[in-house]
Coordinates of C-alpha atoms in Angstrom, one line a residue:
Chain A
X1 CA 0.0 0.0 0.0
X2 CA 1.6 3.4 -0.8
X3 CA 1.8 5.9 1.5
X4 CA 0.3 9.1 -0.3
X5 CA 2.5 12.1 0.9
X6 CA 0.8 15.8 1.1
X7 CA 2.9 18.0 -0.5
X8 CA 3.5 21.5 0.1
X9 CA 1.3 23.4 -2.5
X10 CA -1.6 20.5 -1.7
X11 CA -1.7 22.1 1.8
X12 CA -2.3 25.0 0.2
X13 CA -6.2 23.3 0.0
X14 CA -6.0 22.3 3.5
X15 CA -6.1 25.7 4.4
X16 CA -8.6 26.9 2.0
X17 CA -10.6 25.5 4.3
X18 CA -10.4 27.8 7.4
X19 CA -12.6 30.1 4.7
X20 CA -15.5 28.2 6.3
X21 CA -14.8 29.6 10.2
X22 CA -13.9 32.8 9.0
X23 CA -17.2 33.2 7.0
X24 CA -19.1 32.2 10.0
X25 CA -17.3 34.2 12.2
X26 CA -17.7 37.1 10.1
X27 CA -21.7 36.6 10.0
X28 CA -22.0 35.9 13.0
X29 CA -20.1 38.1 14.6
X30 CA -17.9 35.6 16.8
X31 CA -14.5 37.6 16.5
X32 CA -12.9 34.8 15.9
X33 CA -11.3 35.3 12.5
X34 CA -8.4 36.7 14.0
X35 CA -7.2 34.1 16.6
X36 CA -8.3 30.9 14.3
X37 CA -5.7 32.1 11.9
X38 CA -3.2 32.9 14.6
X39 CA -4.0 29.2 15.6
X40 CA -3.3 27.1 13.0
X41 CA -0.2 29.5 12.0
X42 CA 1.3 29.2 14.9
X43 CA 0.6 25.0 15.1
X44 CA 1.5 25.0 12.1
X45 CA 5.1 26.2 13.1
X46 CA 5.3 24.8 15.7
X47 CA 4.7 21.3 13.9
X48 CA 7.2 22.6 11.2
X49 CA 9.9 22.6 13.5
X50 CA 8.7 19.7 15.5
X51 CA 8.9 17.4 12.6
X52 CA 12.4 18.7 11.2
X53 CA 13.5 18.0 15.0
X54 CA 11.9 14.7 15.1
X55 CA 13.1 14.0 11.8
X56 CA 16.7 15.0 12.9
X57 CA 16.3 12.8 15.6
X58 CA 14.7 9.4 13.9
X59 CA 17.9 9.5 12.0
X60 CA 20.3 9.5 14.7
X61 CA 18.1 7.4 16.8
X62 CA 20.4 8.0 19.7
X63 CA 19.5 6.1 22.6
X64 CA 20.8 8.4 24.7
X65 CA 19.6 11.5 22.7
X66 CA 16.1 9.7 22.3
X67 CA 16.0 9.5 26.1
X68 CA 17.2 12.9 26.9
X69 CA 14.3 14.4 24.4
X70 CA 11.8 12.5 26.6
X71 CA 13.4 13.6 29.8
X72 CA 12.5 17.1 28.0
X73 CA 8.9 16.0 27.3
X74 CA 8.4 15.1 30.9
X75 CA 9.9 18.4 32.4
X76 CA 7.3 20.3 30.6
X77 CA 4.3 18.2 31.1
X78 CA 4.8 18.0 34.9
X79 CA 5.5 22.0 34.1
X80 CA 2.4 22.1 32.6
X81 CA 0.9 20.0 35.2
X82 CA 1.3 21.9 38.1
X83 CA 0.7 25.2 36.4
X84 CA -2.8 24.9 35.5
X85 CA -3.7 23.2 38.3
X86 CA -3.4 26.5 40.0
X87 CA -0.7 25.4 42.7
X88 CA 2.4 26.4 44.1
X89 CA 5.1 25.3 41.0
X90 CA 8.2 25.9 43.2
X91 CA 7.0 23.6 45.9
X92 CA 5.2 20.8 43.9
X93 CA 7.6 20.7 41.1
X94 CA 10.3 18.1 42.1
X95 CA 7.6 15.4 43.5
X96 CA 5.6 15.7 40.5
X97 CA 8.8 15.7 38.0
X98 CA 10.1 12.5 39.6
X99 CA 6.3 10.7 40.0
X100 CA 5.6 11.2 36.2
X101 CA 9.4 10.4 35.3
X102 CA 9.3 7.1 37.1
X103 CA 5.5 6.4 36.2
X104 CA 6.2 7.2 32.3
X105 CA 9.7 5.1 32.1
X106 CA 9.2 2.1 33.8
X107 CA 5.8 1.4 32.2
X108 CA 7.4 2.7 28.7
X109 CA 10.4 0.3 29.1
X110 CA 7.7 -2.4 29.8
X111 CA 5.8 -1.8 27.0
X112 CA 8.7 -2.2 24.4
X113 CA 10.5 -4.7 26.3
X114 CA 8.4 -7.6 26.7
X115 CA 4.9 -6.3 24.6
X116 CA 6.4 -4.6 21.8
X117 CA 9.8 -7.0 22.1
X118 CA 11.7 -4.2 20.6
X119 CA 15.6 -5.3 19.8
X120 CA 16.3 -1.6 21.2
X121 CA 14.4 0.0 23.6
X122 CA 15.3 3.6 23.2
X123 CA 14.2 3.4 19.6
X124 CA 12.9 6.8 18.7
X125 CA 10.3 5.6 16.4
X126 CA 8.5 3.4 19.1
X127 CA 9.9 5.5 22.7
X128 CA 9.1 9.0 21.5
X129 CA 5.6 8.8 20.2
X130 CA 4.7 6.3 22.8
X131 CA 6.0 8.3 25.6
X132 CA 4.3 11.6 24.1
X133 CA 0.7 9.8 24.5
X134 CA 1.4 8.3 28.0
X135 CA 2.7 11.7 28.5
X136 CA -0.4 13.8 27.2
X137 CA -2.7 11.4 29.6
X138 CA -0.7 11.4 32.8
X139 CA -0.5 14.8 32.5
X140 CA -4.2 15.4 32.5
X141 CA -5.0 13.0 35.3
X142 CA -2.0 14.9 37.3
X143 CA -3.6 17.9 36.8
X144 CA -7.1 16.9 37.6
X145 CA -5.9 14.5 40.5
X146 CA -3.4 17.2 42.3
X147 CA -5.9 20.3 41.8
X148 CA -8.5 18.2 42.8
X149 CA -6.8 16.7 46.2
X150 CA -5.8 20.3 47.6
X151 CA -8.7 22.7 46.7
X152 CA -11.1 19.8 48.4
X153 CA -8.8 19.9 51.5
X154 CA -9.2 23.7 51.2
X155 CA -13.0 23.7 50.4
X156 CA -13.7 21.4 53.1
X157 CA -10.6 23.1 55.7
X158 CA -13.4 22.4 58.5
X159 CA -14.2 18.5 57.7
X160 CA -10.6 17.9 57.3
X161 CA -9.8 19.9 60.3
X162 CA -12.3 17.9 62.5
X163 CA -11.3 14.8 61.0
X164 CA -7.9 15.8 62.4
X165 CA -9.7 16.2 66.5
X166 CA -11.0 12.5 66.4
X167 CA -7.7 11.5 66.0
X168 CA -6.9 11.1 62.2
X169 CA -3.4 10.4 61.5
X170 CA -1.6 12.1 58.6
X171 CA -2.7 9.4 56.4
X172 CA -6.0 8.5 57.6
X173 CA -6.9 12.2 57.4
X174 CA -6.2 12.6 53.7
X175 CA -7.7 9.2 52.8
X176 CA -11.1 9.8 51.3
X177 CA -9.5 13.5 49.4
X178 CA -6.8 10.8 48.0
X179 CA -9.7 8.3 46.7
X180 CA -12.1 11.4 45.4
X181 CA -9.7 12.8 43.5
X182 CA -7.7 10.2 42.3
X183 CA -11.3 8.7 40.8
X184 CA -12.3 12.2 39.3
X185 CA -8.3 11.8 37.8
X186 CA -8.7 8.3 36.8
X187 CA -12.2 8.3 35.0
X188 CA -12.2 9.8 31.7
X189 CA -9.5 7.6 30.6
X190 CA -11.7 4.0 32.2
X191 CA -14.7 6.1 30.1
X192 CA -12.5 6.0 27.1
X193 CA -11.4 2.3 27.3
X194 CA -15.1 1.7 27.4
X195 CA -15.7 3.5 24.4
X196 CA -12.8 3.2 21.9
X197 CA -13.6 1.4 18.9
X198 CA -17.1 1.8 19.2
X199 CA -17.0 5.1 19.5
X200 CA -14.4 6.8 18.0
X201 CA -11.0 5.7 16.1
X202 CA -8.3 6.7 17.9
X203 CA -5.6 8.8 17.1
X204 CA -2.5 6.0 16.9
X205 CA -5.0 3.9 15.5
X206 CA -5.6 6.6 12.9
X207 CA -2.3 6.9 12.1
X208 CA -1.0 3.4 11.7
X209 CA -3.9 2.8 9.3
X210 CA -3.2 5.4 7.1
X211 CA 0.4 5.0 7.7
X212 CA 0.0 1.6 5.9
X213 CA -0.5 -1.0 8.6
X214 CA -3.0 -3.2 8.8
X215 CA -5.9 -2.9 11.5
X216 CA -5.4 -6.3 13.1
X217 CA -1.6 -5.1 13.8
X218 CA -3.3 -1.6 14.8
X219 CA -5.5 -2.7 17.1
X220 CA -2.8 -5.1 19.1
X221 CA -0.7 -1.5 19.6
X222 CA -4.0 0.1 20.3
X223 CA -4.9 -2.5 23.3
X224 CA -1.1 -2.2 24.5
X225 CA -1.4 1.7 24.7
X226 CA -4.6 2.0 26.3
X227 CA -3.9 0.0 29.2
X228 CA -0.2 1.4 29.7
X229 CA -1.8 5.2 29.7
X230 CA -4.0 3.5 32.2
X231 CA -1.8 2.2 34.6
X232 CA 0.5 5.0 33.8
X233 CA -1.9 7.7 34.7
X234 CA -3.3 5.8 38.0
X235 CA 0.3 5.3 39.2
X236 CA 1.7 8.6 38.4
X237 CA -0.9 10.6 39.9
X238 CA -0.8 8.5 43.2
X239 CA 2.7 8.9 43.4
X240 CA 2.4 12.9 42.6
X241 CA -0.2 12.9 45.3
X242 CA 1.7 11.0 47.9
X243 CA 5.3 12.1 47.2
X244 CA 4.0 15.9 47.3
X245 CA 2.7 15.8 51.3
X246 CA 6.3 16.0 52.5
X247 CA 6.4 20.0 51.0
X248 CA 2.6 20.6 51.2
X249 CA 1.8 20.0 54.9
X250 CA 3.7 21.2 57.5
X251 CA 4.1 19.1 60.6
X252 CA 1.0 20.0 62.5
X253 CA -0.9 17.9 59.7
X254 CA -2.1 21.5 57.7
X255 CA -1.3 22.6 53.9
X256 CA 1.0 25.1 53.8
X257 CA -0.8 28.1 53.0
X258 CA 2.2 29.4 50.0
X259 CA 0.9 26.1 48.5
X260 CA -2.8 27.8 47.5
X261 CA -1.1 31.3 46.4
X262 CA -0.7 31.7 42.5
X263 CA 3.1 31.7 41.5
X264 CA 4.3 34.5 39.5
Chain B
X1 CA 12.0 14.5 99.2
X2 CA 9.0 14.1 100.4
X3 CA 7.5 17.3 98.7
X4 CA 7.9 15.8 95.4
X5 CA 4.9 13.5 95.1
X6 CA 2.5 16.3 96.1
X7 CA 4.2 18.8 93.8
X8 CA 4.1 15.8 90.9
X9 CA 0.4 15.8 91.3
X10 CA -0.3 19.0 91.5
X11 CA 1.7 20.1 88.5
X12 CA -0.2 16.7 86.7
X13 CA -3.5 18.4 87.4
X14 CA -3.1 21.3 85.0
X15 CA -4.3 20.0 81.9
X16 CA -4.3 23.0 79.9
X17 CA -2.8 26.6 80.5
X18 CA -2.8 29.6 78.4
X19 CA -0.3 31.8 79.0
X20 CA -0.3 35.7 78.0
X21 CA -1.9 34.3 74.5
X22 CA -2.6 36.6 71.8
X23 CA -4.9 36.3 68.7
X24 CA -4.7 38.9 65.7
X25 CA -7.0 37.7 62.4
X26 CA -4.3 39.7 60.2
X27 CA -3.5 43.2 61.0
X28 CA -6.0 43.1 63.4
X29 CA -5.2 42.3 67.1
X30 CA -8.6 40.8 69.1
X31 CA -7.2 39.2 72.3
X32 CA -3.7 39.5 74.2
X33 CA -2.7 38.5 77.6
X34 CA -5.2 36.1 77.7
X35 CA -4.1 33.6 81.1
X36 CA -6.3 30.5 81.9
X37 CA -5.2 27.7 83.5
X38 CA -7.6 24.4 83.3
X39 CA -7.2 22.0 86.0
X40 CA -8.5 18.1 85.4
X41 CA -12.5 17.8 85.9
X42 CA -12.9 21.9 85.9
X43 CA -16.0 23.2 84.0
X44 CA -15.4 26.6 82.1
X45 CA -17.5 28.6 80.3
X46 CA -15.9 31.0 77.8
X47 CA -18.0 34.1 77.0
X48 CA -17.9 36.8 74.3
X49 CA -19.3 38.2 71.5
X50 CA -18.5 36.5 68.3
X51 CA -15.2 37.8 66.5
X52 CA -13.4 37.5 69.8
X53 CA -11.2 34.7 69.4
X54 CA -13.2 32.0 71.5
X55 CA -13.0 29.8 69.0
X56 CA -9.3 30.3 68.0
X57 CA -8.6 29.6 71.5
X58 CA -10.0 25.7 71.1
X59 CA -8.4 25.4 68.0
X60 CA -5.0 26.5 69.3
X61 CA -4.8 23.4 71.7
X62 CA -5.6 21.0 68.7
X63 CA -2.7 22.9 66.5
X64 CA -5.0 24.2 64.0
X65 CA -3.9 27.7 64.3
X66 CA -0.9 29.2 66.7
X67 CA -1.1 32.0 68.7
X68 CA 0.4 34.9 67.8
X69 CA 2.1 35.8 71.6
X70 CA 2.2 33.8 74.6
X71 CA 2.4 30.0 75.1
X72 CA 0.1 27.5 75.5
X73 CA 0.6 24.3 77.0
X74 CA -1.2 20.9 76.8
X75 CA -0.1 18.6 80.2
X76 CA 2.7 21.0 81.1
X77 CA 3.9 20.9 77.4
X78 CA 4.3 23.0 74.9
X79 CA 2.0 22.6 72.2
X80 CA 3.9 22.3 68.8
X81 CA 3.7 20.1 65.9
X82 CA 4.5 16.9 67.6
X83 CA 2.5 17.3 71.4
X84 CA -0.7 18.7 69.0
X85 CA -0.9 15.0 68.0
X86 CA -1.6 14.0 70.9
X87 CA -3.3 16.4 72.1
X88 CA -5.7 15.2 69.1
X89 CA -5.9 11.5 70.4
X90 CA -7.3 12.9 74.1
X91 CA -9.1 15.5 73.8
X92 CA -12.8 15.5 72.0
X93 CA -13.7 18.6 69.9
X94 CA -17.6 19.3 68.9
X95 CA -18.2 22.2 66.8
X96 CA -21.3 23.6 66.1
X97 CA -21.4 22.3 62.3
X98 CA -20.1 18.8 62.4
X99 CA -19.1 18.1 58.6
X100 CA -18.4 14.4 58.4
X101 CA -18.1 14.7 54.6
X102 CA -20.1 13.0 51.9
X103 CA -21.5 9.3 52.6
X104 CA -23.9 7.1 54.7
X105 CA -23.8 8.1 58.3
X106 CA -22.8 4.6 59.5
X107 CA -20.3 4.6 56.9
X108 CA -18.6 8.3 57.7
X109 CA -18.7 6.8 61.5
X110 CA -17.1 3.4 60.0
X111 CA -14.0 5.9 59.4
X112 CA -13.5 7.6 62.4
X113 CA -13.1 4.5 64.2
X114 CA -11.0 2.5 61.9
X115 CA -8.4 5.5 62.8
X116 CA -5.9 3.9 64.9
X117 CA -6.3 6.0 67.6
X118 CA -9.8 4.7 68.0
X119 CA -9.8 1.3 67.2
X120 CA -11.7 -0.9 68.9
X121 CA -13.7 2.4 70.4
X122 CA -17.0 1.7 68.8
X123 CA -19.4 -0.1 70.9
X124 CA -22.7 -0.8 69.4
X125 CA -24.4 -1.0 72.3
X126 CA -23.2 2.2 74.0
X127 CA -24.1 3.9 70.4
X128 CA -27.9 2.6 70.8
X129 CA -27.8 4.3 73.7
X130 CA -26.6 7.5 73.2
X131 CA -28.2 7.7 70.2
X132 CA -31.3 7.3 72.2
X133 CA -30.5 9.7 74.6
X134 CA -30.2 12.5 72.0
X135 CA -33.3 11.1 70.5
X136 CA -31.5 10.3 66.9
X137 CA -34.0 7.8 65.3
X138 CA -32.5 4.6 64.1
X139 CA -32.6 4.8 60.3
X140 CA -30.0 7.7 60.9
X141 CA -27.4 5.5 59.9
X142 CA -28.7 4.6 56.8
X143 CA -29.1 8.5 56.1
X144 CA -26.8 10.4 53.9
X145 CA -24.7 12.8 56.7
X146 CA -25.6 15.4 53.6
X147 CA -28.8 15.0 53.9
X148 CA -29.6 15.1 57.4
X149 CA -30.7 18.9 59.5
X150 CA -28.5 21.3 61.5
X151 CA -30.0 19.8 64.6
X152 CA -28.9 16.2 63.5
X153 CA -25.6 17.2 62.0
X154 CA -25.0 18.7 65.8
X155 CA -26.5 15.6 67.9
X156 CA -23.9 13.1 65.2
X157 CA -21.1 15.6 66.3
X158 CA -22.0 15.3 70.0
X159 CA -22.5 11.2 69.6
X160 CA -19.2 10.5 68.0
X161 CA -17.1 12.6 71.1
X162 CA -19.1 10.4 73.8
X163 CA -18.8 7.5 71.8
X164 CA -14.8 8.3 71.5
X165 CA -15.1 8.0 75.1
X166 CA -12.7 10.7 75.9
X167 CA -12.1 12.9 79.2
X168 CA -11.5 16.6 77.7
X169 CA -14.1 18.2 75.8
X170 CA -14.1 21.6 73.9
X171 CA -17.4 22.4 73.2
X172 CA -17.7 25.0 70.8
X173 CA -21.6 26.2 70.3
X174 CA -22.3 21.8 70.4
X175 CA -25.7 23.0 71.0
X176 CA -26.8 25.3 69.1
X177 CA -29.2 24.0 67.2
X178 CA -30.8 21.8 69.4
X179 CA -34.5 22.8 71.2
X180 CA -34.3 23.9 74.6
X181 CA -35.3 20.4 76.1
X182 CA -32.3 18.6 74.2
X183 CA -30.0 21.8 74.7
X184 CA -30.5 20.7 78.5
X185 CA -30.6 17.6 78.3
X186 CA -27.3 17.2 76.9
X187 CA -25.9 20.1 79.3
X188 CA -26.8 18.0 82.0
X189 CA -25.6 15.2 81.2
X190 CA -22.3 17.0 80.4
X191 CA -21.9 18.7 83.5
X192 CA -23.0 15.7 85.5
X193 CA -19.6 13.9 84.8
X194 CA -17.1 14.8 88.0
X195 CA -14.3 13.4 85.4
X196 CA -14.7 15.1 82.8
X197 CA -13.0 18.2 82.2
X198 CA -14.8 20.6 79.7
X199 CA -14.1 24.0 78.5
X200 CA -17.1 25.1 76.5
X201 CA -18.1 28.4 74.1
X202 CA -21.8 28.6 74.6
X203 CA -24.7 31.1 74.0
X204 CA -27.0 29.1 75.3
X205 CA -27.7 29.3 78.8
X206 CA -27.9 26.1 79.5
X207 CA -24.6 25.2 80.0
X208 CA -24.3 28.0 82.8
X209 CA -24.4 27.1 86.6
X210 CA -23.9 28.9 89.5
X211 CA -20.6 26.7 90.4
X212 CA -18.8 26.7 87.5
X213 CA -16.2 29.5 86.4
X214 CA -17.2 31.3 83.5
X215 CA -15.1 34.1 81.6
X216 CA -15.5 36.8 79.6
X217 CA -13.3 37.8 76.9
X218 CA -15.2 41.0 76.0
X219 CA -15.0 42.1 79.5
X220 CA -11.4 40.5 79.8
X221 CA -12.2 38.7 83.4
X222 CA -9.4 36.5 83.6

């Protein structure tokens, strides 16, 4: 099956299209004309350079270089993480860096070792992608799961606080926030396991189809990725949770209030 | 030599002192030089209108906020981050809106006592019991704590510290919501205990007798 490459000028069409948003953002009067071209022209050099870079990359396939470039993935989506969740960066930074650095590589180095059998594991073709989409989940339950654990200790300061009088320990008085949040964290990707296939054709999926492969072989790499973002995303946002008590409460069992003010 | 024993006991007999405490809610400074010194079994009653810091003062001994001068001390030590524990594991806090959190009632009281601290604490019988004596029907257990009124919320908050079976109690406004029959009631049975030693914020007069020693913060009788 050939692989039919889009050429430059073909592209060309691709954006012809964006003459539809624009129209109806002109009728309408959405104001949106302006930042829907600032959109895709700023993806679109962003992907530019992302896919010389990759490109630059795939042919060294460095192991080394490969794992350094996902050591830079993971700095900015526990970055990312902790920044839109509206928390302290400086204080949650390093036990969220090293949760989703652990989390991410050991299940990544799983994955190719003994499901994917790879002959080398820090092959850019299979470690990059496949750490980008463990990556993109992880990050999401992170940001759900750690947002979720401290604004609910903060929303409910009294609960907590009285759960503290009956004689709660550290752990026992941070139990149910830990199992709320880490279910609000964990559910949309179970929802999506439920749904994929049926629903929608995912993404990889997608792409290894029209990449050439065949569905059957698609499908096997689906199943592997869906449960590895699973586990991935469970055990990286525990491990965020847990490893970030020893900066956010102080030692009389109480978040430290720099925890709730906005960085700058 | 022979002193010593006497001066042991006497010294083991202050439970809780406040010493020259201070409480500002910011910039603004409400109480300072606040002395109080709870001996075992005393009954106090702490008086003042709201904004005062009577509540700050019960939440100092459990560590959830430190004074801003003075010292306070829980058994002749220093509350800090480590004696607040324990603190925690002796003395029984109500407040006047008991928030369990979100769940059946007999569940959210399934947690407290799997604490380790309270293990084995939870006696079925005695909770029959006092839940009859603060007239709590039965089915409350299968109730959502959500769910349930002001009144019940209060009567859950006052069950759990008896059933905790603990010798200090702050009670902070425990009654508030109750009618004046139950309000009583539960004053009563409070007071009643010689070994119980309870320092209570309370509107509701109730909780005052003639005996007990009762303080004003507005007036600053200490």
């Amino acid at each position: 099956m050939p692989i039919y490459d889009i050429s430059y000028t073909s592209l060309i069409f691709c954006f012809f299209l964006l003459i539809i948003p624009i129209f109806i953002s002109r009728k309408i009067r959405l104001e949106l004309e302006k930042s829907t071209l600032e959109a895709v022209f700023r993806m679109s050099i962003q992907l530019f350079f992302a896919g010389l870079f990759l490109n630059f990359i795939f042919n060294l396939n460095n192991g080394l270089l490969n794992l350094a470039w996902v050591g830079l993935m993971i700095f900015f989506a526990s970055y990312t993480a902790i920044k839109s969740a509206d928390l302290n960066v400086k204080k949650l930074f390093l036990p969220i860096i090293i949760s989703i650095a652990f989390s991410n590589l050991v299940i990544l180095l799983y994955v190719n070792k003994f499901v994917i059998n790879l002959e080398n594991l820090l092959d850019a073709r299979y470690l990059i992608p496949i750490a980008g989409m463990l990556l993109g989940n992880a990050l999401r339950g992170n940001v759900v799961g750690i947002g979720d654990f401290y604004n609910d200790i903060k929303r409910n300061e009294n609960r907590y606080l009285y759960s503290l009088s009956i004689g709660a320990g550290r752990y026992e008085a941070v139990i149910p926030y830990l199992r709320k949040s880490l279910r609000a964290a964990i559910k949309p990707t179970l929802a999506n396991i439920y749904s994929i296939g049926i629903v929608s054709l995912p993404g990889m999926m997608t792409g290894q189809i029209l990449g050439g492969a065949s569905p059957l072989i698609a499908i096997k790499y689906q199943i592997t990725i869906m449960v590895a973002i699973y586990v991935s995303t469970l055990l990286s946002t525990t491990l965020s949770i847990l490893t970030s008590f020893g900066t956010a409460f102080d030692d009389y069992g109480l978040v430290n209030k720099e925890l709730y003010e906005k960085s700058s | 030599m022979s002193v010593e024993p006497l001066n042991n006991e006497l010294i083991n007999n202050e439970l809780i002192k406040y010493e020259s405490i201070g409480i500002s809610f910011g910039n603004r400074k409400v109480l300072s030089g606040f002395n109080l010194t709870v001996k075992k079994n005393q009954k106090i009653l702490l008086r003042g209108k709201s904004g005062v810091g009577k509540t700050t003062l019960l939440k100092m001994l459990l560590g959830f906020t430190k004074p801003s001068e003075g010292t306070l001390y829980f058994r002749n030590r220093v509350i800090d981050s480590k004696t607040c524990w324990e603190a925690r594991k002796e003395i029984a806090y109500v407040v006047q809106d008991t928030d369990l959190g979100e769940g059946k009632v007999k569940n959210l009281l399934g947690e407290i006592f799997s604490y380790r601290a309270n293990k084995e604490k939870l006696d079925s019988e005695k909770l029959w019991t006092f839940m009859r004596e603060l007239e709590l029907e039965d089915n409350i257990l299968e109730k959502n704590f959500q769910e349930l009124s002001g009144g019940e919320k209060q009567r859950v908050g006052i069950l759990i510290a008896l059933l905790l079976n603990r010798n200090i109690y702050l009670l902070d406004e425990a009654t508030s919501a109750l009618d004046a029959k139950l309000k009583k009631k539960v004053a009563d049975y409070f007071l009643a205990r010689e070994d119980w030693t309870l320092l209570i914020v309370s509107h509701d007069k109730e909780w005052e007798r003639d005996w007990m020693r009762i303080i004003d913060l507005e007036t600053q009788s200490w």
